[in-house]
mmCIF file of C-alpha atoms in Angstrom:
data_model
loop_
_atom_site.group_PDB
_atom_site.id
_atom_site.type_symbol
_atom_site.label_atom_id
_atom_site.label_comp_id
_atom_site.label_asym_id
_atom_site.label_seq_id
_atom_site.Cartn_x
_atom_site.Cartn_y
_atom_site.Cartn_z
ATOM 1 C CA MET A 220 19.973 -13.606 -7.763
ATOM 2 C CA ASP A 221 18.319 -10.073 -6.736
ATOM 3 C CA ILE A 222 15.394 -9.740 -4.147
ATOM 4 C CA GLY A 223 13.931 -7.197 -6.040
ATOM 5 C CA VAL A 224 13.549 -9.764 -9.550
ATOM 6 C CA ILE A 225 12.715 -12.402 -7.273
ATOM 7 C CA SER A 226 9.496 -10.560 -5.637
ATOM 8 C CA VAL A 227 8.354 -8.701 -8.800
ATOM 9 C CA ARG A 228 8.286 -12.211 -10.474
ATOM 10 C CA TYR A 229 6.380 -13.964 -7.923
ATOM 11 C CA ALA A 230 4.415 -10.781 -7.663
ATOM 12 C CA ARG A 231 3.567 -10.995 -11.333
ATOM 13 C CA ALA A 232 2.657 -14.934 -11.602
ATOM 14 C CA LEU A 233 0.282 -14.073 -8.784
ATOM 15 C CA LEU A 234 -1.602 -11.104 -10.590
ATOM 16 C CA LYS A 235 -2.070 -12.732 -13.188
ATOM 17 C CA SER A 236 -3.259 -15.844 -11.782
ATOM 18 C CA ALA A 237 -5.565 -13.431 -9.388
ATOM 19 C CA THR A 238 -6.408 -11.311 -12.462
ATOM 20 C CA ASP A 239 -7.266 -15.120 -14.702
ATOM 21 C CA ALA A 240 -9.789 -16.449 -12.223
ATOM 22 C CA LYS A 241 -10.768 -13.127 -11.397
ATOM 23 C CA ILE A 242 -10.718 -12.672 -7.765
ATOM 24 C CA GLU A 243 -7.676 -9.913 -8.525
ATOM 25 C CA ASP A 244 -9.468 -7.085 -6.431
ATOM 26 C CA ALA A 245 -9.464 -9.774 -3.066
ATOM 27 C CA VAL A 246 -6.149 -11.072 -3.377
ATOM 28 C CA TYR A 247 -5.213 -7.124 -3.544
ATOM 29 C CA ALA A 248 -6.623 -6.377 -0.281
ATOM 30 C CA GLU A 249 -4.924 -9.847 1.014
ATOM 31 C CA MET A 250 -1.534 -8.760 -0.161
ATOM 32 C CA GLN A 251 -2.236 -4.744 1.292
ATOM 33 C CA GLN A 252 -3.427 -6.740 4.968
ATOM 34 C CA LEU A 253 0.158 -9.417 4.745
ATOM 35 C CA ALA A 254 2.275 -6.267 3.928
ATOM 36 C CA LYS A 255 0.782 -4.612 6.321
ATOM 37 C CA SER A 256 1.360 -6.726 8.786
ATOM 38 C CA TYR A 257 5.284 -7.322 7.702
ATOM 39 C CA ALA A 258 5.356 -3.175 8.207
ATOM 40 C CA GLU A 259 3.040 -2.645 11.347
ATOM 41 C CA VAL A 260 4.436 -6.184 13.148
ATOM 42 C CA PRO A 261 8.341 -6.359 12.747
ATOM 43 C CA GLN A 262 8.576 -9.237 14.712
ATOM 44 C CA LEU A 263 6.866 -11.110 12.130
ATOM 45 C CA ARG A 264 9.997 -10.869 10.049
ATOM 46 C CA PHE A 265 12.113 -12.061 12.027
ATOM 47 C CA THR A 266 9.782 -15.241 12.986
ATOM 48 C CA ILE A 267 8.994 -16.541 9.362
ATOM 49 C CA ASP A 268 13.430 -15.992 8.780
ATOM 50 C CA ASN A 269 13.609 -18.009 11.226
ATOM 51 C CA PRO A 270 15.136 -21.342 10.153
ATOM 52 C CA MET A 271 13.957 -23.857 13.116
ATOM 53 C CA LEU A 272 10.357 -22.872 12.544
ATOM 54 C CA SER A 273 8.177 -25.713 10.763
ATOM 55 C CA LYS A 274 6.785 -24.754 7.491
ATOM 56 C CA ASP A 275 3.808 -25.001 8.620
ATOM 57 C CA LYS A 276 3.997 -22.959 11.599
ATOM 58 C CA LYS A 277 4.965 -20.201 8.636
ATOM 59 C CA GLU A 278 2.118 -20.941 7.040
ATOM 60 C CA ALA A 279 -0.052 -20.048 9.666
ATOM 61 C CA LEU A 280 1.200 -17.395 10.869
ATOM 62 C CA MET A 281 1.487 -15.791 7.526
ATOM 63 C CA LEU A 282 -2.072 -16.716 6.965
ATOM 64 C CA THR A 283 -2.997 -15.203 9.897
ATOM 65 C CA ALA A 284 -0.975 -11.421 8.949
ATOM 66 C CA VAL A 285 -3.200 -11.712 5.800
ATOM 67 C CA GLY A 286 -6.365 -11.083 8.152
ATOM 68 C CA THR A 287 -9.832 -12.140 7.483
ATOM 69 C CA GLU A 288 -10.497 -16.141 5.455
ATOM 70 C CA PRO A 289 -7.792 -15.794 2.855
ATOM 71 C CA SER A 290 -8.657 -17.084 -0.656
ATOM 72 C CA LYS A 291 -7.707 -20.748 -2.168
ATOM 73 C CA LEU A 292 -5.244 -19.039 -4.445
ATOM 74 C CA VAL A 293 -3.054 -17.051 -1.766
ATOM 75 C CA LYS A 294 -3.617 -19.850 0.301
ATOM 76 C CA ALA A 295 -2.020 -21.892 -2.136
ATOM 77 C CA PHE A 296 0.158 -18.683 -3.362
ATOM 78 C CA ILE A 297 2.086 -18.776 0.221
ATOM 79 C CA GLN A 298 2.270 -22.958 0.309
ATOM 80 C CA LEU A 299 4.460 -22.452 -2.857
ATOM 81 C CA VAL A 300 6.360 -20.076 -1.234
ATOM 82 C CA LEU A 301 7.238 -21.983 0.828
ATOM 83 C CA LYS A 302 8.339 -24.716 -0.726
ATOM 84 C CA GLU A 303 10.014 -22.913 -2.657
ATOM 85 C CA ASP A 304 12.481 -21.762 0.356
ATOM 86 C CA ARG A 305 11.373 -17.612 -0.460
ATOM 87 C CA GLU A 306 9.251 -16.697 2.343
ATOM 88 C CA GLY A 307 11.545 -14.398 3.519
ATOM 89 C CA VAL A 308 11.015 -12.183 0.159
ATOM 90 C CA MET A 309 7.282 -13.077 1.073
ATOM 91 C CA GLN A 310 6.683 -8.566 2.419
ATOM 92 C CA PHE A 311 8.954 -8.126 -0.701
ATOM 93 C CA ILE A 312 6.214 -9.555 -2.709
ATOM 94 C CA ALA A 313 3.061 -8.549 -1.101
ATOM 95 C CA ASN A 314 4.276 -4.932 -1.477
ATOM 96 C CA SER A 315 5.297 -5.556 -5.243
ATOM 97 C CA TYR A 316 1.660 -7.007 -5.713
ATOM 98 C CA VAL A 317 0.365 -4.173 -4.345
ATOM 99 C CA THR A 318 2.353 -2.149 -6.824
ATOM 100 C CA LEU A 319 1.703 -3.785 -10.048
ATOM 101 C CA TYR A 320 -1.855 -4.104 -8.980
ATOM 102 C CA ARG A 321 -2.328 -0.110 -9.098
ATOM 103 C CA GLN A 322 -0.451 -0.259 -12.191
ATOM 104 C CA GLN A 323 -2.984 -2.376 -14.159
ATOM 105 C CA LYS A 324 -5.951 -0.380 -12.573
ATOM 106 C CA ASN A 325 -3.964 3.360 -12.828
ATOM 107 C CA VAL A 326 -4.583 3.088 -9.623
ATOM 108 C CA ILE A 327 -3.260 6.772 -7.564
ATOM 109 C CA ARG A 328 -2.633 6.970 -4.392
ATOM 110 C CA GLY A 329 -4.161 10.251 -2.785
ATOM 111 C CA ARG A 330 -3.946 11.969 0.365
ATOM 112 C CA LEU A 331 -5.987 15.267 2.107
ATOM 113 C CA ILE A 332 -4.190 17.171 5.317
ATOM 114 C CA THR A 333 -6.884 19.185 6.910
ATOM 115 C CA ALA A 334 -6.903 21.134 10.028
ATOM 116 C CA ALA A 335 -10.347 19.767 10.953
ATOM 117 C CA GLN A 336 -12.153 16.748 10.213
ATOM 118 C CA VAL A 337 -13.586 17.790 6.094
ATOM 119 C CA SER A 338 -16.861 16.867 5.671
ATOM 120 C CA PRO A 339 -17.285 12.793 3.390
ATOM 121 C CA ALA A 340 -19.112 15.764 0.933
ATOM 122 C CA THR A 341 -15.250 17.824 0.523
ATOM 123 C CA GLU A 342 -13.670 14.597 0.628
ATOM 124 C CA GLN A 343 -16.033 12.848 -2.968
ATOM 125 C CA LYS A 344 -14.838 16.317 -4.300
ATOM 126 C CA MET A 345 -11.291 16.932 -3.620
ATOM 127 C CA ARG A 346 -11.490 12.637 -4.845
ATOM 128 C CA GLN A 347 -12.893 13.679 -8.036
ATOM 129 C CA MET A 348 -10.508 16.449 -9.333
ATOM 130 C CA VAL A 349 -7.524 14.384 -8.707
ATOM 131 C CA GLU A 350 -9.647 11.090 -10.788
ATOM 132 C CA SER A 351 -10.608 14.142 -13.389
ATOM 133 C CA LYS A 352 -7.080 14.880 -13.747
ATOM 134 C CA THR A 353 -4.777 12.181 -13.312
ATOM 135 C CA ASN A 354 -7.676 9.491 -15.621
ATOM 136 C CA GLY A 355 -7.223 6.734 -12.772
ATOM 137 C CA THR A 356 -9.159 5.463 -9.693
ATOM 138 C CA VAL A 357 -7.855 7.481 -6.322
ATOM 139 C CA GLU A 358 -7.560 5.671 -3.065
ATOM 140 C CA PHE A 359 -7.467 8.541 -0.824
ATOM 141 C CA GLU A 360 -6.655 8.508 2.454
ATOM 142 C CA THR A 361 -7.694 11.843 4.891
ATOM 143 C CA GLU A 362 -5.208 13.414 7.583
ATOM 144 C CA VAL A 363 -6.180 15.783 10.251
ATOM 145 C CA ASN A 364 -3.397 17.715 11.299
ATOM 146 C CA PRO A 365 -4.063 20.959 13.242
ATOM 147 C CA ASP A 366 -0.993 21.661 13.007
ATOM 148 C CA ILE A 367 -0.989 23.192 9.531
ATOM 149 C CA ILE A 368 -4.029 26.155 10.880
ATOM 150 C CA GLY A 369 -6.560 25.925 8.049
ATOM 151 C CA GLY A 370 -6.620 25.136 4.859
ATOM 152 C CA PHE A 371 -5.467 21.978 3.044
ATOM 153 C CA ILE A 372 -2.133 20.466 2.058
ATOM 154 C CA LEU A 373 -3.197 17.697 -1.243
ATOM 155 C CA GLU A 374 -1.292 15.279 -2.014
ATOM 156 C CA TYR A 375 -1.161 12.662 -5.298
ATOM 157 C CA ASP A 376 1.561 10.739 -7.433
ATOM 158 C CA SER A 377 4.597 13.139 -7.477
ATOM 159 C CA TYR A 378 1.906 16.488 -7.236
ATOM 160 C CA ARG A 379 1.556 18.064 -3.532
ATOM 161 C CA MET A 380 -0.787 21.147 -3.063
ATOM 162 C CA ASP A 381 0.045 22.982 0.072
ATOM 163 C CA ALA A 382 -2.723 25.914 0.742
ATOM 164 C CA SER A 383 -2.921 25.499 4.217
ATOM 165 C CA VAL A 384 -2.556 28.512 6.392
ATOM 166 C CA LYS A 385 0.547 27.678 8.567
ATOM 167 C CA ALA A 386 2.583 28.358 4.394
ATOM 168 C CA LYS A 387 1.240 31.188 3.909
ATOM 169 C CA LEU A 388 2.217 32.865 7.111
ATOM 170 C CA ASN A 389 5.913 30.928 6.495
ATOM 171 C CA SER A 390 5.856 32.740 3.073
ATOM 172 C CA ILE A 391 4.658 36.368 3.961
ATOM 173 C CA LEU A 392 7.530 35.665 6.927
ATOM 174 C CA THR A 393 9.868 34.769 4.671
ATOM 175 C CA GLN A 394 9.108 38.172 2.766
ATOM 176 C CA LEU A 395 9.400 39.897 5.361
ATOM 177 C CA ARG A 396 12.929 38.784 6.326
ATOM 178 C CA LYS A 397 14.145 39.997 3.103
#
């Protein structure tokens, strides 16, 4: 069976259980943290995939990777994954849950890149603009990149608006070279 199919099936089951228990937001945060742990600590995956490591130790590792005190549902889910010998796809299950949750709740990821730190009011205005265009909730991430000189770059879904000074200067330079 395909890893993608397996991970999506488990993630759907977890999302349905979490939605029924009305804790899908908490489980979303836990699955985000688990996916982040896998991304930031590559040794975690190799350790979890180690057949010599006992199921108890794998469970303890995964629960630690979830972060703070995991919900009862996530604990039971991790035990189920281990019981079914699917711990090798846990990283994909966590990522699939995050994706399915965002689809269900119409959550859009957005990113604002500026040359200098922006005020919370400016960030909120940009968030509201994206939310009004997408009719969804936006998870907004801001980043400071002095290389763009000034202005901003706004990204969400497949949309990218580059209003940076660097882009304008490059455009003028390209026109002058013609």
